[in-house]
Structures are given as structure tokens and as C-alpha cells.
Amino acid sequence: MIDFLRRKRRERIAAGTPDGIPCMVRHPAGAGRWRVGRVLTGPGGLRWEPRRGEPVPLPGGRATGVRPPSVKEGISINPGSRIVTCTYGSGEPGGTIDIAVMPFDLRELLEAVPQAGQDASAP
């Protein structure tokens, strides 16, 4: 199954469709509804782009924790996914966000959103 998903992703990239990390997001963390979208990295910086609506920039995004979904969350999102809680910004404009991804996308997300306490300049 994972090989199938990886092959489909390569096909999407080759077709020129939007890349990014497919995910579901709850913004702010712990409140609201889960919404479908993609986390995109690029020259404009890290941002979450919902399927409908305005993109949410995530300047200075840091992952503060990774966990499996609770039983209640598993009803709304895939129960096999992993939830990465992130903080972004600094001061008043900052916020928190929960990003749910499948386990095979987790490494890519954690490379895009480094864990809190890690130095960004560290190799």
C-alpha cells in the first residue's frame, strides 16, 4: 500500500499538481474542526494551505509534540495518523496548530517543521 501511495505522489509531482504534505489541521490546536489541506514549504516560507480558504503562514514553526489521535479524534481523522502539535510566530501574532499526517509523511513534516529546542543551524 505504501508503495502505491509513493507512486501516486510521484505521478502527482510529474503532472504538475500541487505538492506538499497532505494533512488535516485543527487551528488553533485543541479547538475547532479538522480541515483538509496541505503543508507547503518554499520560497514564501512554511504555510498551511486549506482546500478552501486562505493560506495560513507558519513563520518560525516548531513542533512541540507528536502523538497518536485519541479515540474521539480518530472519528474525525484517520485513527492511524500521527498528530504533530506546532507553535509558530512570536508574541501576539503567534499561535498553535495541530497537524495530522499519515506515518509515512511524518518524517517529511518534521524536516519542514523542526522540533522545539533544536537549533535551526544545526546539521
N, CA, C and O atoms as CSV, one atom per row, in Angstrom:
chain,resi,resn,atom,element,x,y,z
A,1,MET,N,N,0.819,-1.189,0.000
A,1,MET,CA,C,0.000,0.000,0.000
A,1,MET,C,C,0.868,1.261,0.000
A,1,MET,O,O,0.575,2.230,-0.700
A,2,ILE,N,N,1.932,1.231,0.790
A,2,ILE,CA,C,2.800,2.406,0.856
A,2,ILE,C,C,3.472,2.650,-0.484
A,2,ILE,O,O,3.633,3.798,-0.899
A,3,ASP,N,N,3.866,1.581,-1.163
A,3,ASP,CA,C,4.464,1.748,-2.489
A,3,ASP,C,C,3.469,2.392,-3.455
A,3,ASP,O,O,3.846,3.232,-4.272
A,4,PHE,N,N,2.204,1.999,-3.360
A,4,PHE,CA,C,1.162,2.586,-4.192
A,4,PHE,C,C,1.052,4.085,-3.928
A,4,PHE,O,O,0.984,4.873,-4.871
A,5,LEU,N,N,1.034,4.489,-2.655
A,5,LEU,CA,C,0.909,5.907,-2.302
A,5,LEU,C,C,2.127,6.704,-2.754
A,5,LEU,O,O,1.997,7.830,-3.234
A,6,ARG,N,N,3.294,6.124,-2.600
A,6,ARG,CA,C,4.507,6.819,-3.056
A,6,ARG,C,C,4.491,6.986,-4.578
A,6,ARG,O,O,4.871,8.038,-5.092
A,7,ARG,N,N,4.053,5.952,-5.293
A,7,ARG,CA,C,3.965,6.031,-6.744
A,7,ARG,C,C,2.957,7.107,-7.153
A,7,ARG,O,O,3.228,7.878,-8.073
A,8,LYS,N,N,1.804,7.173,-6.491
A,8,LYS,CA,C,0.805,8.199,-6.797
A,8,LYS,C,C,1.366,9.592,-6.536
A,8,LYS,O,O,1.067,10.524,-7.281
A,9,ARG,N,N,2.166,9.745,-5.500
A,9,ARG,CA,C,2.755,11.050,-5.211
A,9,ARG,C,C,3.732,11.452,-6.315
A,9,ARG,O,O,3.730,12.598,-6.763
A,10,ARG,N,N,4.565,10.506,-6.753
A,10,ARG,CA,C,5.491,10.801,-7.855
A,10,ARG,C,C,4.714,11.189,-9.108
A,10,ARG,O,O,5.138,12.089,-9.833
A,11,GLU,N,N,3.595,10.536,-9.377
A,11,GLU,CA,C,2.769,10.866,-10.529
A,11,GLU,C,C,2.174,12.266,-10.401
A,11,GLU,O,O,2.109,13.001,-11.386
A,12,ARG,N,N,1.736,12.646,-9.186
A,12,ARG,CA,C,1.201,13.998,-8.961
A,12,ARG,C,C,2.260,15.045,-9.226
A,12,ARG,O,O,1.991,16.067,-9.856
A,13,ILE,N,N,3.465,14.790,-8.744
A,13,ILE,CA,C,4.563,15.744,-8.940
A,13,ILE,C,C,4.873,15.874,-10.423
A,13,ILE,O,O,5.057,16.982,-10.927
A,14,ALA,N,N,4.932,14.740,-11.129
A,14,ALA,CA,C,5.232,14.762,-12.558
A,14,ALA,C,C,4.127,15.474,-13.349
A,14,ALA,O,O,4.407,16.101,-14.371
A,15,ALA,N,N,2.888,15.382,-12.888
A,15,ALA,CA,C,1.771,16.026,-13.580
A,15,ALA,C,C,1.690,17.519,-13.281
A,15,ALA,O,O,0.915,18.237,-13.913
A,16,GLY,N,N,2.473,17.982,-12.337
A,16,GLY,CA,C,2.479,19.399,-12.019
A,16,GLY,C,C,1.377,19.826,-11.066
A,16,GLY,O,O,1.110,21.020,-10.933
A,17,THR,N,N,0.730,18.878,-10.401
A,17,THR,CA,C,-0.288,19.232,-9.418
A,17,THR,C,C,0.395,19.703,-8.139
A,17,THR,O,O,1.568,19.402,-7.922
A,18,PRO,N,N,-0.317,20.432,-7.293
A,18,PRO,CA,C,0.316,20.985,-6.101
A,18,PRO,C,C,0.949,19.903,-5.239
A,18,PRO,O,O,0.330,18.887,-4.923
A,19,ASP,N,N,2.177,20.146,-4.877
A,19,ASP,CA,C,2.869,19.223,-3.989
A,19,ASP,C,C,2.657,19.707,-2.571
A,19,ASP,O,O,1.869,20.621,-2.326
A,20,GLY,N,N,3.334,19.116,-1.677
A,20,GLY,CA,C,3.194,19.464,-0.279
A,20,GLY,C,C,2.881,18.205,0.499
A,20,GLY,O,O,2.856,17.105,-0.052
A,21,ILE,N,N,2.649,18.378,1.759
A,21,ILE,CA,C,2.368,17.247,2.631
A,21,ILE,C,C,0.862,17.235,2.892
A,21,ILE,O,O,0.346,18.149,3.536
A,22,PRO,N,N,0.145,16.214,2.404
A,22,PRO,CA,C,-1.290,16.164,2.658
A,22,PRO,C,C,-1.540,15.973,4.151
A,22,PRO,O,O,-0.865,15.177,4.804
A,23,CYS,N,N,-2.502,16.700,4.681
A,23,CYS,CA,C,-2.737,16.652,6.118
A,23,CYS,C,C,-4.143,17.119,6.448
A,23,CYS,O,O,-4.893,17.575,5.585
A,24,MET,N,N,-4.475,16.989,7.725
A,24,MET,CA,C,-5.670,17.605,8.282
A,24,MET,C,C,-5.179,18.479,9.424
A,24,MET,O,O,-4.261,18.106,10.155
A,25,VAL,N,N,-5.796,19.646,9.572
A,25,VAL,CA,C,-5.309,20.625,10.538
A,25,VAL,C,C,-6.444,21.121,11.413
A,25,VAL,O,O,-7.571,21.325,10.963
A,26,ARG,N,N,-6.103,21.309,12.683
A,26,ARG,CA,C,-7.014,21.952,13.633
A,26,ARG,C,C,-6.310,23.216,14.102
A,26,ARG,O,O,-5.232,23.166,14.694
A,27,HIS,N,N,-6.949,24.356,13.821
A,27,HIS,CA,C,-6.311,25.651,14.093
A,27,HIS,C,C,-7.295,26.528,14.842
A,27,HIS,O,O,-8.352,26.827,14.286
A,28,PRO,N,N,-7.028,26.954,16.046
A,28,PRO,CA,C,-5.869,26.700,16.893
A,28,PRO,C,C,-5.881,25.278,17.447
A,28,PRO,O,O,-6.903,24.592,17.410
A,29,ALA,N,N,-4.745,24.853,17.955
A,29,ALA,CA,C,-4.592,23.484,18.458
A,29,ALA,C,C,-5.600,23.216,19.569
A,29,ALA,O,O,-5.825,24.056,20.440
A,30,GLY,N,N,-6.199,22.036,19.520
A,30,GLY,CA,C,-7.121,21.613,20.562
A,30,GLY,C,C,-8.517,22.188,20.457
A,30,GLY,O,O,-9.361,21.884,21.299
A,31,ALA,N,N,-8.791,23.008,19.454
A,31,ALA,CA,C,-10.114,23.625,19.330
A,31,ALA,C,C,-10.542,23.632,17.871
A,31,ALA,O,O,-9.707,23.575,16.967
A,32,GLY,N,N,-11.814,23.700,17.656
A,32,GLY,CA,C,-12.312,23.813,16.294
A,32,GLY,C,C,-12.406,22.476,15.577
A,32,GLY,O,O,-12.293,21.410,16.182
A,33,ARG,N,N,-12.618,22.567,14.263
A,33,ARG,CA,C,-12.810,21.393,13.427
A,33,ARG,C,C,-11.530,21.044,12.686
A,33,ARG,O,O,-10.667,21.895,12.475
A,34,TRP,N,N,-11.420,19.778,12.294
A,34,TRP,CA,C,-10.316,19.333,11.466
A,34,TRP,C,C,-10.629,19.722,10.028
A,34,TRP,O,O,-11.727,19.459,9.539
A,35,ARG,N,N,-9.674,20.343,9.350
A,35,ARG,CA,C,-9.857,20.768,7.961
A,35,ARG,C,C,-8.775,20.150,7.075
A,35,ARG,O,O,-7.625,20.016,7.494
A,36,VAL,N,N,-9.142,19.781,5.871
A,36,VAL,CA,C,-8.245,19.146,4.913
A,36,VAL,C,C,-7.389,20.209,4.233
A,36,VAL,O,O,-7.872,21.295,3.910
A,37,GLY,N,N,-6.120,19.887,4.019
A,37,GLY,CA,C,-5.239,20.805,3.310
A,37,GLY,C,C,-3.866,20.200,3.091
A,37,GLY,O,O,-3.691,18.982,3.119
A,38,ARG,N,N,-2.892,21.079,2.872
A,38,ARG,CA,C,-1.502,20.668,2.635
A,38,ARG,C,C,-0.575,21.634,3.342
A,38,ARG,O,O,-0.844,22.833,3.414
A,39,VAL,N,N,0.523,21.100,3.866
A,39,VAL,CA,C,1.588,21.947,4.389
A,39,VAL,C,C,2.591,22.111,3.260
A,39,VAL,O,O,3.113,21.129,2.731
A,40,LEU,N,N,2.860,23.375,2.890
A,40,LEU,CA,C,3.760,23.679,1.786
A,40,LEU,C,C,4.998,24.395,2.303
A,40,LEU,O,O,4.917,25.253,3.182
A,41,THR,N,N,6.133,24.031,1.750
A,41,THR,CA,C,7.380,24.725,2.043
A,41,THR,C,C,7.853,25.350,0.740
A,41,THR,O,O,7.529,24.861,-0.342
A,42,GLY,N,N,8.594,26.396,0.840
A,42,GLY,CA,C,9.083,27.015,-0.378
A,42,GLY,C,C,9.632,28.386,-0.103
A,42,GLY,O,O,9.882,28.751,1.046
A,43,PRO,N,N,9.823,29.159,-1.176
A,43,PRO,CA,C,10.412,30.486,-1.022
A,43,PRO,C,C,9.562,31.415,-0.164
A,43,PRO,O,O,10.100,32.327,0.462
A,44,GLY,N,N,8.255,31.206,-0.119
A,44,GLY,CA,C,7.377,32.035,0.692
A,44,GLY,C,C,7.372,31.622,2.156
A,44,GLY,O,O,6.687,32.241,2.970
A,45,GLY,N,N,8.120,30.594,2.496
A,45,GLY,CA,C,8.149,30.097,3.869
A,45,GLY,C,C,7.142,28.979,4.063
A,45,GLY,O,O,6.432,28.592,3.135
A,46,LEU,N,N,7.093,28.478,5.261
A,46,LEU,CA,C,6.201,27.389,5.630
A,46,LEU,C,C,4.774,27.928,5.750
A,46,LEU,O,O,4.549,28.984,6.341
A,47,ARG,N,N,3.808,27.185,5.179
A,47,ARG,CA,C,2.421,27.604,5.296
A,47,ARG,C,C,1.507,26.403,5.147
A,47,ARG,O,O,1.857,25.396,4.531
A,48,TRP,N,N,0.314,26.541,5.735
A,48,TRP,CA,C,-0.727,25.539,5.568
A,48,TRP,C,C,-1.740,26.103,4.602
A,48,TRP,O,O,-2.239,27.213,4.788
A,49,GLU,N,N,-2.043,25.337,3.569
A,49,GLU,CA,C,-2.984,25.771,2.549
A,49,GLU,C,C,-4.207,24.859,2.604
A,49,GLU,O,O,-4.139,23.706,2.179
A,50,PRO,N,N,-5.332,25.373,3.126
A,50,PRO,CA,C,-6.539,24.543,3.193
A,50,PRO,C,C,-7.117,24.304,1.808
A,50,PRO,O,O,-6.816,25.034,0.863
A,51,ARG,N,N,-7.942,23.285,1.699
A,51,ARG,CA,C,-8.584,23.001,0.414
A,51,ARG,C,C,-9.421,24.195,-0.028
A,51,ARG,O,O,-9.442,24.545,-1.208
A,52,ARG,N,N,-10.109,24.818,0.925
A,52,ARG,CA,C,-10.873,26.041,0.661
A,52,ARG,C,C,-10.501,27.067,1.709
A,52,ARG,O,O,-10.416,26.752,2.896
A,53,GLY,N,N,-10.284,28.278,1.277
A,53,GLY,CA,C,-9.964,29.342,2.217
A,53,GLY,C,C,-8.570,29.896,1.990
A,53,GLY,O,O,-7.863,29.512,1.058
A,54,GLU,N,N,-8.204,30.800,2.863
A,54,GLU,CA,C,-6.926,31.486,2.761
A,54,GLU,C,C,-5.804,30.672,3.401
A,54,GLU,O,O,-6.024,30.021,4.422
A,55,PRO,N,N,-4.592,30.700,2.810
A,55,PRO,CA,C,-3.447,30.023,3.413
A,55,PRO,C,C,-3.090,30.645,4.765
A,55,PRO,O,O,-3.300,31.837,4.990
A,56,VAL,N,N,-2.554,29.827,5.644
A,56,VAL,CA,C,-2.128,30.292,6.964
A,56,VAL,C,C,-0.607,30.199,7.013
A,56,VAL,O,O,-0.068,29.092,7.043
A,57,PRO,N,N,0.106,31.340,7.021
A,57,PRO,CA,C,1.566,31.289,7.124
A,57,PRO,C,C,1.970,30.801,8.509
A,57,PRO,O,O,1.330,31.129,9.508
A,58,LEU,N,N,3.039,30.015,8.556
A,58,LEU,CA,C,3.540,29.466,9.820
A,58,LEU,C,C,4.982,29.914,10.039
A,58,LEU,O,O,5.888,29.081,10.039
A,59,PRO,N,N,5.215,31.230,10.229
A,59,PRO,CA,C,6.591,31.705,10.392
A,59,PRO,C,C,7.202,31.175,11.687
A,59,PRO,O,O,6.572,31.219,12.744
A,60,GLY,N,N,8.419,30.681,11.594
A,60,GLY,CA,C,9.114,30.175,12.776
A,60,GLY,C,C,8.438,28.964,13.388
A,60,GLY,O,O,8.517,28.767,14.601
A,61,GLY,N,N,7.781,28.153,12.589
A,61,GLY,CA,C,7.064,26.987,13.099
A,61,GLY,C,C,7.985,25.996,13.786
A,61,GLY,O,O,9.067,25.689,13.286
A,62,ARG,N,N,7.549,25.495,14.939
A,62,ARG,CA,C,8.300,24.493,15.710
A,62,ARG,C,C,7.347,23.414,16.195
A,62,ARG,O,O,6.284,23.719,16.736
A,63,ALA,N,N,7.721,22.156,16.006
A,63,ALA,CA,C,6.928,21.036,16.509
A,63,ALA,C,C,7.188,20.890,18.006
A,63,ALA,O,O,8.339,20.806,18.435
A,64,THR,N,N,6.123,20.861,18.793
A,64,THR,CA,C,6.286,20.721,20.244
A,64,THR,C,C,5.930,19.332,20.735
A,64,THR,O,O,6.218,18.996,21.884
A,65,GLY,N,N,5.311,18.517,19.893
A,65,GLY,CA,C,4.971,17.165,20.303
A,65,GLY,C,C,4.375,16.355,19.175
A,65,GLY,O,O,3.782,16.897,18.242
A,66,VAL,N,N,4.544,15.030,19.275
A,66,VAL,CA,C,3.975,14.094,18.308
A,66,VAL,C,C,3.233,13.039,19.113
A,66,VAL,O,O,3.764,12.501,20.085
A,67,ARG,N,N,1.997,12.744,18.701
A,67,ARG,CA,C,1.202,11.765,19.435
A,67,ARG,C,C,0.201,11.100,18.498
A,67,ARG,O,O,-0.098,11.628,17.427
A,68,PRO,N,N,-0.319,9.937,18.904
A,68,PRO,CA,C,-1.409,9.330,18.125
A,68,PRO,C,C,-2.718,10.041,18.466
A,68,PRO,O,O,-2.810,10.682,19.513
A,69,PRO,N,N,-3.725,9.941,17.609
A,69,PRO,CA,C,-5.008,10.586,17.909
A,69,PRO,C,C,-5.747,9.855,19.030
A,69,PRO,O,O,-5.603,8.645,19.204
A,70,SER,N,N,-6.531,10.609,19.777
A,70,SER,CA,C,-7.390,9.999,20.791
A,70,SER,C,C,-8.529,9.278,20.078
A,70,SER,O,O,-8.687,9.403,18.863
A,71,VAL,N,N,-9.316,8.528,20.832
A,71,VAL,CA,C,-10.454,7.820,20.237
A,71,VAL,C,C,-11.416,8.817,19.613
A,71,VAL,O,O,-11.911,8.594,18.508
A,72,LYS,N,N,-11.685,9.909,20.307
A,72,LYS,CA,C,-12.602,10.932,19.790
A,72,LYS,C,C,-12.045,11.568,18.515
A,72,LYS,O,O,-12.792,11.783,17.561
A,73,GLU,N,N,-10.742,11.873,18.487
A,73,GLU,CA,C,-10.120,12.450,17.291
A,73,GLU,C,C,-10.106,11.454,16.140
A,73,GLU,O,O,-10.222,11.841,14.978
A,74,GLY,N,N,-9.961,10.160,16.467
A,74,GLY,CA,C,-9.919,9.116,15.454
A,74,GLY,C,C,-11.206,8.986,14.670
A,74,GLY,O,O,-11.215,8.397,13.589
A,75,ILE,N,N,-12.296,9.528,15.196
A,75,ILE,CA,C,-13.562,9.518,14.463
A,75,ILE,C,C,-13.521,10.535,13.333
A,75,ILE,O,O,-14.077,10.297,12.261
A,76,SER,N,N,-12.860,11.678,13.570
A,76,SER,CA,C,-12.798,12.753,12.576
A,76,SER,C,C,-11.650,12.597,11.590
A,76,SER,O,O,-11.772,12.973,10.425
A,77,ILE,N,N,-10.543,12.047,12.053
A,77,ILE,CA,C,-9.370,11.867,11.203
A,77,ILE,C,C,-9.027,10.389,11.168
A,77,ILE,O,O,-9.620,9.598,11.901
A,78,ASN,N,N,-8.092,10.012,10.339
A,78,ASN,CA,C,-7.678,8.617,10.249
A,78,ASN,C,C,-7.060,8.189,11.579
A,78,ASN,O,O,-6.119,8.835,12.041
A,79,PRO,N,N,-7.558,7.116,12.215
A,79,PRO,CA,C,-7.007,6.700,13.503
A,79,PRO,C,C,-5.564,6.212,13.422
A,79,PRO,O,O,-4.901,6.078,14.451
A,80,GLY,N,N,-5.072,5.946,12.223
A,80,GLY,CA,C,-3.681,5.527,12.054
A,80,GLY,C,C,-2.719,6.687,11.875
A,80,GLY,O,O,-1.512,6.478,11.755
A,81,SER,N,N,-3.238,7.905,11.856
A,81,SER,CA,C,-2.382,9.073,11.635
A,81,SER,C,C,-1.627,9.452,12.902
A,81,SER,O,O,-1.847,8.879,13.969
A,82,ARG,N,N,-0.738,10.423,12.765
A,82,ARG,CA,C,0.009,10.988,13.892
A,82,ARG,C,C,-0.267,12.478,13.923
A,82,ARG,O,O,-0.331,13.126,12.878
A,83,ILE,N,N,-0.429,13.022,15.118
A,83,ILE,CA,C,-0.716,14.444,15.278
A,83,ILE,C,C,0.530,15.149,15.771
A,83,ILE,O,O,1.103,14.781,16.796
A,84,VAL,N,N,0.944,16.169,15.028
A,84,VAL,CA,C,2.095,16.991,15.401
A,84,VAL,C,C,1.540,18.336,15.864
A,84,VAL,O,O,0.900,19.051,15.093
A,85,THR,N,N,1.790,18.674,17.126
A,85,THR,CA,C,1.373,19.965,17.658
A,85,THR,C,C,2.508,20.943,17.431
A,85,THR,O,O,3.655,20.661,17.776
A,86,CYS,N,N,2.192,22.099,16.850
A,86,CYS,CA,C,3.208,23.090,16.495
A,86,CYS,C,C,2.849,24.457,17.064
A,86,CYS,O,O,1.680,24.784,17.271
A,87,THR,N,N,3.882,25.234,17.307
A,87,THR,CA,C,3.718,26.652,17.622
A,87,THR,C,C,4.367,27.423,16.488
A,87,THR,O,O,5.286,26.921,15.840
A,88,TYR,N,N,3.905,28.621,16.247
A,88,TYR,CA,C,4.503,29.439,15.196
A,88,TYR,C,C,4.409,30.896,15.596
A,88,TYR,O,O,3.625,31.279,16.464
A,89,GLY,N,N,5.236,31.700,14.934
A,89,GLY,CA,C,5.263,33.127,15.223
A,89,GLY,C,C,5.863,33.390,16.593
A,89,GLY,O,O,6.315,32.474,17.281
A,90,SER,N,N,5.857,34.647,16.969
A,90,SER,CA,C,6.332,35.008,18.295
A,90,SER,C,C,5.467,36.151,18.792
A,90,SER,O,O,5.088,37.035,18.025
A,91,GLY,N,N,5.162,36.127,20.064
A,91,GLY,CA,C,4.352,37.190,20.635
A,91,GLY,C,C,2.891,37.073,20.254
A,91,GLY,O,O,2.377,35.963,20.109
A,92,GLU,N,N,2.218,38.187,20.091
A,92,GLU,CA,C,0.780,38.258,19.846
A,92,GLU,C,C,0.331,37.592,18.548
A,92,GLU,O,O,-0.676,36.884,18.570
A,93,PRO,N,N,1.029,37.779,17.399
A,93,PRO,CA,C,0.529,37.173,16.168
A,93,PRO,C,C,0.763,35.666,16.112
A,93,PRO,O,O,0.274,35.012,15.191
A,94,GLY,N,N,1.496,35.096,17.070
A,94,GLY,CA,C,1.791,33.675,17.058
A,94,GLY,C,C,0.578,32.843,17.413
A,94,GLY,O,O,-0.465,33.374,17.794
A,95,GLY,N,N,0.719,31.539,17.287
A,95,GLY,CA,C,-0.387,30.665,17.614
A,95,GLY,C,C,0.045,29.220,17.670
A,95,GLY,O,O,1.234,28.905,17.611
A,96,THR,N,N,-0.935,28.349,17.784
A,96,THR,CA,C,-0.692,26.916,17.807
A,96,THR,C,C,-1.546,26.256,16.738
A,96,THR,O,O,-2.569,26.794,16.312
A,97,ILE,N,N,-1.104,25.081,16.318
A,97,ILE,CA,C,-1.798,24.357,15.264
A,97,ILE,C,C,-1.522,22.871,15.441
A,97,ILE,O,O,-0.392,22.487,15.744
A,98,ASP,N,N,-2.537,22.029,15.257
A,98,ASP,CA,C,-2.385,20.574,15.241
A,98,ASP,C,C,-2.396,20.129,13.793
A,98,ASP,O,O,-3.302,20.479,13.037
A,99,ILE,N,N,-1.383,19.351,13.402
A,99,ILE,CA,C,-1.291,18.857,12.028
A,99,ILE,C,C,-1.305,17.335,12.079
A,99,ILE,O,O,-0.409,16.726,12.663
A,100,ALA,N,N,-2.314,16.717,11.474
A,100,ALA,CA,C,-2.430,15.259,11.438
A,100,ALA,C,C,-1.941,14.753,10.085
A,100,ALA,O,O,-2.452,15.160,9.041
A,101,VAL,N,N,-0.952,13.867,10.108
A,101,VAL,CA,C,-0.410,13.277,8.886
A,101,VAL,C,C,-0.329,11.768,9.058
A,101,VAL,O,O,-0.357,11.250,10.175
A,102,MET,N,N,-0.228,11.084,7.946
A,102,MET,CA,C,-0.031,9.647,7.997
A,102,MET,C,C,1.419,9.361,8.392
A,102,MET,O,O,2.295,10.191,8.147
A,103,PRO,N,N,1.688,8.200,9.000
A,103,PRO,CA,C,3.043,7.917,9.487
A,103,PRO,C,C,4.132,8.019,8.427
A,103,PRO,O,O,5.254,8.410,8.750
A,104,PHE,N,N,3.839,7.678,7.164
A,104,PHE,CA,C,4.883,7.760,6.132
A,104,PHE,C,C,5.159,9.188,5.701
A,104,PHE,O,O,6.139,9.422,4.993
A,105,ASP,N,N,4.335,10.160,6.098
A,105,ASP,CA,C,4.588,11.578,5.828
A,105,ASP,C,C,5.175,12.300,7.039
A,105,ASP,O,O,5.546,13.471,6.948
A,106,LEU,N,N,5.258,11.609,8.162
A,106,LEU,CA,C,5.701,12.241,9.406
A,106,LEU,C,C,7.131,12.759,9.308
A,106,LEU,O,O,7.411,13.878,9.738
A,107,ARG,N,N,8.026,11.975,8.757
A,107,ARG,CA,C,9.431,12.401,8.656
A,107,ARG,C,C,9.556,13.674,7.823
A,107,ARG,O,O,10.280,14.597,8.195
A,108,GLU,N,N,8.852,13.720,6.701
A,108,GLU,CA,C,8.902,14.899,5.835
A,108,GLU,C,C,8.368,16.140,6.563
A,108,GLU,O,O,8.924,17.229,6.424
A,109,LEU,N,N,7.291,15.972,7.340
A,109,LEU,CA,C,6.746,17.098,8.091
A,109,LEU,C,C,7.720,17.571,9.163
A,109,LEU,O,O,7.900,18.775,9.347
A,110,LEU,N,N,8.348,16.639,9.869
A,110,LEU,CA,C,9.287,17.031,10.921
A,110,LEU,C,C,10.559,17.657,10.354
A,110,LEU,O,O,11.232,18.414,11.054
A,111,GLU,N,N,10.898,17.360,9.109
A,111,GLU,CA,C,12.018,18.054,8.464
A,111,GLU,C,C,11.627,19.486,8.113
A,111,GLU,O,O,12.456,20.393,8.178
A,112,ALA,N,N,10.366,19.688,7.741
A,112,ALA,CA,C,9.883,21.027,7.395
A,112,ALA,C,C,9.623,21.872,8.642
A,112,ALA,O,O,9.839,23.084,8.633
A,113,VAL,N,N,9.161,21.232,9.707
A,113,VAL,CA,C,8.848,21.916,10.961
A,113,VAL,C,C,9.733,21.298,12.042
A,113,VAL,O,O,9.338,20.312,12.664
A,114,PRO,N,N,10.924,21.858,12.281
A,114,PRO,CA,C,11.835,21.247,13.252
A,114,PRO,C,C,11.241,21.238,14.656
A,114,PRO,O,O,10.393,22.065,14.992
A,115,GLN,N,N,11.694,20.295,15.465
A,115,GLN,CA,C,11.178,20.189,16.821
A,115,GLN,C,C,11.716,21.307,17.693
A,115,GLN,O,O,12.847,21.760,17.515
A,116,ALA,N,N,10.900,21.747,18.636
A,116,ALA,CA,C,11.276,22.833,19.550
A,116,ALA,C,C,12.523,22.421,20.319
A,116,ALA,O,O,12.674,21.266,20.715
A,117,GLY,N,N,13.396,23.368,20.519
A,117,GLY,CA,C,14.633,23.103,21.243
A,117,GLY,C,C,15.807,22.776,20.344
A,117,GLY,O,O,16.956,22.812,20.783
A,118,GLN,N,N,15.523,22.449,19.060
A,118,GLN,CA,C,16.598,22.177,18.114
A,118,GLN,C,C,17.044,23.485,17.493
A,118,GLN,O,O,16.228,24.356,17.189
A,119,ASP,N,N,18.336,23.611,17.312
A,119,ASP,CA,C,18.884,24.799,16.659
A,119,ASP,C,C,18.697,24.654,15.156
A,119,ASP,O,O,19.071,23.631,14.581
A,120,ALA,N,N,18.125,25.661,14.515
A,120,ALA,CA,C,17.866,25.608,13.070
A,120,ALA,C,C,19.144,25.524,12.274
A,120,ALA,O,O,19.128,25.020,11.151
A,121,SER,N,N,20.270,26.006,12.821
A,121,SER,CA,C,21.523,25.969,12.087
A,121,SER,C,C,22.278,24.661,12.290
A,121,SER,O,O,23.302,24.431,11.647
A,122,ALA,N,N,21.775,23.797,13.186
A,122,ALA,CA,C,22.443,22.531,13.434
A,122,ALA,C,C,22.242,21.613,12.243
A,122,ALA,O,O,21.187,21.663,11.609
A,123,PRO,N,N,23.224,20.771,11.914
A,123,PRO,CA,C,23.098,19.876,10.770
A,123,PRO,C,C,22.107,18.772,10.993
A,123,PRO,O,O,21.899,17.942,10.109
